[in-house]
Coordinates of C-alpha atoms and ligand atoms in Angstrom, one line a residue:
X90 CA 0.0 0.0 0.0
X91 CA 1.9 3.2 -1.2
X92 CA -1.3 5.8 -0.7
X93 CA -0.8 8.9 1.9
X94 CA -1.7 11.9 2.4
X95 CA 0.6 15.1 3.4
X96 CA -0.3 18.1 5.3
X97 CA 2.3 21.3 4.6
X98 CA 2.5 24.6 5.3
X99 CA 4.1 27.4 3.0
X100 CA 4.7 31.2 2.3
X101 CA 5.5 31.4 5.9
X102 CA 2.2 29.9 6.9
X103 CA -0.1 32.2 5.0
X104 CA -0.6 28.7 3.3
X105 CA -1.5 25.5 4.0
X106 CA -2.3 22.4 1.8
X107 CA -3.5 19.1 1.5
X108 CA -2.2 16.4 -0.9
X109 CA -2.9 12.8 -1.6
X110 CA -2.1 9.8 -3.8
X111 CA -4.9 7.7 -3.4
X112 CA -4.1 6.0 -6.6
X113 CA -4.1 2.2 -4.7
X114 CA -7.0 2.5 -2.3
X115 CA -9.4 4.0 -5.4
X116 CA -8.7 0.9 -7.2
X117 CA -10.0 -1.5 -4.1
X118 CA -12.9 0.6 -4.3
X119 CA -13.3 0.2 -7.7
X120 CA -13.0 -3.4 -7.8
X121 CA -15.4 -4.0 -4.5
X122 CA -18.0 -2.0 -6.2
X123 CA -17.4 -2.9 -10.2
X124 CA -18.2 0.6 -10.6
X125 CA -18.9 2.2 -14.1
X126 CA -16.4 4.9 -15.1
X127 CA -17.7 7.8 -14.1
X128 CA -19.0 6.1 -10.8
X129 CA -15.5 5.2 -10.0
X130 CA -14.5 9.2 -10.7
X131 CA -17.2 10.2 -8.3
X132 CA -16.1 7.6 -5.3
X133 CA -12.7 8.1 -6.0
X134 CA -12.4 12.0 -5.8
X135 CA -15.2 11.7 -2.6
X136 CA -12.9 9.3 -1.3
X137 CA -9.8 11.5 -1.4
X138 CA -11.5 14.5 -0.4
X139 CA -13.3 13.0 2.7
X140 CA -9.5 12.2 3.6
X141 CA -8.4 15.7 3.3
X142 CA -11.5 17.2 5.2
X143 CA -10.8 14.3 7.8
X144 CA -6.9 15.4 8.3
X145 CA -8.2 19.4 8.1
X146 CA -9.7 18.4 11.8
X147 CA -7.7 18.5 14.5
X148 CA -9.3 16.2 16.5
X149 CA -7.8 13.0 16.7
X150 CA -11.0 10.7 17.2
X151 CA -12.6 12.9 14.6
X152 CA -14.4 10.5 12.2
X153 CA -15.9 12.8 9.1
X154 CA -18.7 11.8 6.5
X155 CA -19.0 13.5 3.2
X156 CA -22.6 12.3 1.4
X157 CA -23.7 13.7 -1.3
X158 CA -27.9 13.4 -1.6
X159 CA -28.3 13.8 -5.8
X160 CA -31.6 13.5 -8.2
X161 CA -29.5 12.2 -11.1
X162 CA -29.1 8.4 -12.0
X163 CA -25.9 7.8 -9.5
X164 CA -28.2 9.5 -6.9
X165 CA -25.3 10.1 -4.5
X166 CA -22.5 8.6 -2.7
X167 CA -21.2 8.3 0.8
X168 CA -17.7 8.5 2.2
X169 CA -16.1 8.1 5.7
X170 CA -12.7 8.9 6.7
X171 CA -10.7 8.4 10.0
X172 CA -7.8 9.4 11.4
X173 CA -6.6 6.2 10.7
X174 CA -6.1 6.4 7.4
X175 CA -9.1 4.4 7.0
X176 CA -11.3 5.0 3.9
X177 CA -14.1 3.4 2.9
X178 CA -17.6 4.7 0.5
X179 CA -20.0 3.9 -1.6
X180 CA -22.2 5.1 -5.1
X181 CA -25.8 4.8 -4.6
X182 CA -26.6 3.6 -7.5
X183 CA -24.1 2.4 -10.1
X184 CA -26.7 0.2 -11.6
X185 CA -26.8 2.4 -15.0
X186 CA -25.0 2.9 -18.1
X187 CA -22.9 5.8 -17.5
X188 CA -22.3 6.5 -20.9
X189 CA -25.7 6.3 -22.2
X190 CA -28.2 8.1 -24.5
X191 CA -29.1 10.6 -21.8
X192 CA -25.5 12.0 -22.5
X193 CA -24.5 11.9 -18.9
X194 CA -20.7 13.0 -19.9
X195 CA -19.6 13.7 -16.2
X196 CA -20.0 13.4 -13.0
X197 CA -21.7 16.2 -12.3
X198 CA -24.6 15.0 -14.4
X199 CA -24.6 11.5 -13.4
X200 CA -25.2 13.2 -9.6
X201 CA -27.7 15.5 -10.7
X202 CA -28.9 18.3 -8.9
X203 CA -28.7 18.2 -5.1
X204 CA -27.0 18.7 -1.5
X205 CA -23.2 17.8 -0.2
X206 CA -23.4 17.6 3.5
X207 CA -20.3 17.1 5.7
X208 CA -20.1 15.5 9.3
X209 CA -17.4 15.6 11.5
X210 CA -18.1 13.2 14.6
X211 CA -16.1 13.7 17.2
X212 CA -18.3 11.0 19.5
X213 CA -20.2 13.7 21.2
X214 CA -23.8 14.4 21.2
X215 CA -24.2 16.4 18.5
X216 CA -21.8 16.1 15.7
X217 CA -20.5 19.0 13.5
X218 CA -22.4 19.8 9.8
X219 CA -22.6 21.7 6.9
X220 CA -24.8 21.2 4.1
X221 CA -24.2 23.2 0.4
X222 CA -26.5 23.1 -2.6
X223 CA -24.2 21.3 -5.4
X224 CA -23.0 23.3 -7.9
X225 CA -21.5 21.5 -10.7
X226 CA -21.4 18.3 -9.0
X227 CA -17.7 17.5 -10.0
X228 CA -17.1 17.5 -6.1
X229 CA -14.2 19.7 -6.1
X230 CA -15.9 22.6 -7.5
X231 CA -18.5 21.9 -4.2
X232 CA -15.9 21.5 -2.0
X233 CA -14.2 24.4 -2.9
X234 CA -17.4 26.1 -2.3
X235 CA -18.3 24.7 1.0
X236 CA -14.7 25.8 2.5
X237 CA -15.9 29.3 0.9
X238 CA -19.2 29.6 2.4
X239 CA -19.6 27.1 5.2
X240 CA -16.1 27.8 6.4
X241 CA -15.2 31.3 5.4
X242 CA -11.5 29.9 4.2
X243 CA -10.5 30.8 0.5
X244 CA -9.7 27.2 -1.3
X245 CA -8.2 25.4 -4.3
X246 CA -9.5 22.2 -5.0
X247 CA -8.7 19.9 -7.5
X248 CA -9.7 16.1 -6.9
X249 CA -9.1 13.8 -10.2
X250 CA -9.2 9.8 -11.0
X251 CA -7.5 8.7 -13.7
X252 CA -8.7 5.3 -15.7
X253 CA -7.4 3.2 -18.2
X254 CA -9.5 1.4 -20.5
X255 CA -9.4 -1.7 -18.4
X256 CA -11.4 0.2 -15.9
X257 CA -8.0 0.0 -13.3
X258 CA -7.2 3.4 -11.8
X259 CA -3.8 4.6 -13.5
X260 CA -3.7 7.6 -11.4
X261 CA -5.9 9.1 -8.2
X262 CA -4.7 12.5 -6.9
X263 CA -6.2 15.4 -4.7
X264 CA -5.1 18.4 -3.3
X265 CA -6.4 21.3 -1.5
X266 CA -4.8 24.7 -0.7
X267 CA -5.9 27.3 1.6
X268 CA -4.9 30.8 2.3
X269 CA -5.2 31.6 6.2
X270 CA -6.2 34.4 7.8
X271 CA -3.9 37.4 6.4
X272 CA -2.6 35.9 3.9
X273 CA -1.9 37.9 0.7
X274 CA -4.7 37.6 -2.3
X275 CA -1.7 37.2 -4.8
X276 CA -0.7 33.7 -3.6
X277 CA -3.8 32.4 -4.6
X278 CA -3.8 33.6 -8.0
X279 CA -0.7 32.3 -8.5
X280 CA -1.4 28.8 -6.9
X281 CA -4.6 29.2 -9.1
X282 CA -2.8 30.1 -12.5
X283 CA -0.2 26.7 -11.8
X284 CA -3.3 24.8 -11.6
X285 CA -5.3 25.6 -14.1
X286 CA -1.8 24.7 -16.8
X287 CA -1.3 21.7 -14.6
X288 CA -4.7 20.7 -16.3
X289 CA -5.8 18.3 -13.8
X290 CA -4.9 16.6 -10.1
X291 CA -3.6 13.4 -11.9
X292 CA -1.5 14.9 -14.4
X293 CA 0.2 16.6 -11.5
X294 CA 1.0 13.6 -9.8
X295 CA 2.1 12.4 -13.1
X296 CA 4.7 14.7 -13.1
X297 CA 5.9 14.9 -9.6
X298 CA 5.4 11.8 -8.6
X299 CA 4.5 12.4 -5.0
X300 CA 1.5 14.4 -2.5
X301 CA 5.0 16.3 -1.8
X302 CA 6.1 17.0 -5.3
X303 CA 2.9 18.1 -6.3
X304 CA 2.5 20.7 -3.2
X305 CA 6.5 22.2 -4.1
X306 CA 5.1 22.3 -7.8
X307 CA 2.5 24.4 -7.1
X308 CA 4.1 26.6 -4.3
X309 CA 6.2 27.4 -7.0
X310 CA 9.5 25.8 -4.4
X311 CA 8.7 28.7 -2.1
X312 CA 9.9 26.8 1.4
X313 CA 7.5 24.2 2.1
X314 CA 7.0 22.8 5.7
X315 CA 5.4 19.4 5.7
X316 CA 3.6 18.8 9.1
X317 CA 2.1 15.6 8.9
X318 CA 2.3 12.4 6.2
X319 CA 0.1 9.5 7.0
X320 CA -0.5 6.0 5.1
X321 CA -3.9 6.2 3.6
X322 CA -6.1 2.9 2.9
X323 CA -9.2 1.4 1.9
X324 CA -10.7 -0.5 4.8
X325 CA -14.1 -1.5 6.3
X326 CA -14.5 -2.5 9.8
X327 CA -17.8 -4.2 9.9
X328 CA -18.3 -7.3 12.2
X329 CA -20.6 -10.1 12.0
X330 CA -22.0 -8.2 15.7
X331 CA -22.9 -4.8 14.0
X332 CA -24.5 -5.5 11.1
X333 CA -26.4 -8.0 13.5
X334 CA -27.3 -5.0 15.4
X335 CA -28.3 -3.5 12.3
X336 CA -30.9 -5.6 11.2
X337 CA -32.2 -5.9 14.6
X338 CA -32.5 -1.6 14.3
X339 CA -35.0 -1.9 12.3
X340 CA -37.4 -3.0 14.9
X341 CA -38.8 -6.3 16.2
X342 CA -42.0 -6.3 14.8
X343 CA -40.3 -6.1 11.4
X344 CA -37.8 -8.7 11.9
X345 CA -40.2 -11.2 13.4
X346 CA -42.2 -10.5 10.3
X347 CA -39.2 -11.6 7.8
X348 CA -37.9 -14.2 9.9
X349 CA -41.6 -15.5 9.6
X350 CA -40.8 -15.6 5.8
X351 CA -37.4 -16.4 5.8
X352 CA -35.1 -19.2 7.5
X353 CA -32.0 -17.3 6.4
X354 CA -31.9 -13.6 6.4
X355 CA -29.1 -11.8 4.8
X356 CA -27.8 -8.7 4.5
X357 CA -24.8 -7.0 3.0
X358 CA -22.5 -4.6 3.8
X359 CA -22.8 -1.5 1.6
X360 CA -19.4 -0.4 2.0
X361 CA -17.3 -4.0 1.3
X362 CA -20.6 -6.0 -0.5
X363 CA -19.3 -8.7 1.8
X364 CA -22.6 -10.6 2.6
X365 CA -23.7 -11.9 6.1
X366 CA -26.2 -14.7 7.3
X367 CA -28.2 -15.1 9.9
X368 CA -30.6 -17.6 10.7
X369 CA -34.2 -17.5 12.5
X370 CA -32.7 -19.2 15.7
X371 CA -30.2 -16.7 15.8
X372 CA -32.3 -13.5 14.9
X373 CA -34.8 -15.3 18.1
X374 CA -32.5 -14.8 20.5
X375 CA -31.3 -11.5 19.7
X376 CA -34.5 -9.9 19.7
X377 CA -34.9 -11.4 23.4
X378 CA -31.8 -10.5 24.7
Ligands
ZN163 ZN1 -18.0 -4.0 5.3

């Protein structure tokens, strides 16, 4: 596993920024899911930008959700990042042709209009949120305007996946710059102008080869402080207990119902697909414990 994710600080901390190579945990994703092409661009740059929101939190137990709620055919996607380096999402809906007659070229058509909302959980009683309207639904363009809006911070984003016709993931890249309080304008026309004839977040990563090459590339070598690198993966932590505990949520009347039906129920886990069993015996005793 080669994915991480940097944290640096430049222009004598007017700046900081965000990278990631998520190049090896977008591909798991891919493959768990079999997701269409532009499915696997939407998880992918979710995936790395939950990461960066996640590692933006000081917090340490900070778990953060990005989810985006969309009236198109992908109908939205959900991503969780800990401070772990833990990653794990899923589309939806990736149960459509992507490139179909309803020309759905991008992304941001596939998810249609609709809402981002972030969480940040700290295991309190009321976690942290913001909710956006989605502008162009390319995720990095939404991002960039939640950190405007929701979070009064002035921020480059630029979130890309990179496939090859084999539908494996060549390249997965993200990054996100911010100026901080009293920092000069200028640096972020600059920072903007390198991005915009960098093209894209992969072809950045392409040419530097790492989250820190691609932060020095873009900071124009101005002295750049890295504060934090962290090994970045695609996990899921369900247990046999919890998704027990999540077919019992959904009340006892209801259970007893199926189990009335059903010798075996199953369920699946929407972020892995791995499937669980359980049988009427077992589903009996829970309800009575
Ligand atoms: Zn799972």
């Amino acid at each position: 596993m080669s994915d991480y994710l940097i944290r640096a600080l430049a222009y004598n901390n007017q700046v900081r920024a965000f990278a990631i190579d998520g190049t090896d945990l977008v591909n798991k994703a891919v493959n768990i899911h079999s997701l269409n092409p532009l499915a696997a661009s939407a998880l992918g740059r979710g995936l790395m930008g939950t990461a960066m929101l996640n590692y933006m939190q000081k917090d340490k137990n900070v778990v953060t959700t990005l989810q985006i709620v969309g009236q198109g055919p992908m109908k939205g996607l959900v991503c969780i990042a800990d401070k772990t380096g833990t990653l794990k999402g899923y589309i939806k809906n990736n149960d459509y042709e992507s490139y179909g007659e309803d020309g759905l070229f991008g992304v941001g058509a596939c998810l249609g209009k609709g809402v981002l909302n972030i969480i940040h959980d700290l295991g309190l009683k009321t976690p942290y949120t913001g909710m956006i309207p989605l502008q162009s639904g390319e995720i990095g363009d939404d991002l960039a305007y939640y950190f405007t809006t929701s979070e009064q911070t002035p921020s480059l984003v630029a979130l890309g996946v990179k496939l090859l016709p084999n539908q494996t993931v060549s390249l997965a890249a993200g990054i996100i710059v911010q100026l901080l309080p009293g920092a000069d304008e200028k640096i972020i026309t600059n920072i903007e102008q390198k991005i915009y004839n960098m093209k894209s977040a992969t072809a950045l990563l392409k040419k530097t080869n790492s989250p820190e090459g691609m932060i020095r590339e873009l900071m124009n070598n101005n002295e750049v402080v890295i504060t934090e690198r962290v090994a970045m993966g695609y996990k899921c932590n369900c247990s046999e207990e919890k998704m027990l505990q999540g077919v019992l949520s959904i009340g006892k009347e209801t259970v007893m119902e199926i189990i009335g039906e059903q010798e075996i129920v199953e369920t699946r886990c929407h972020f892995c697909q791995q499937n669980y069993h359980f049988s009427r015996e077992k589903l009996k005793k829970s309800l009575k414990e």
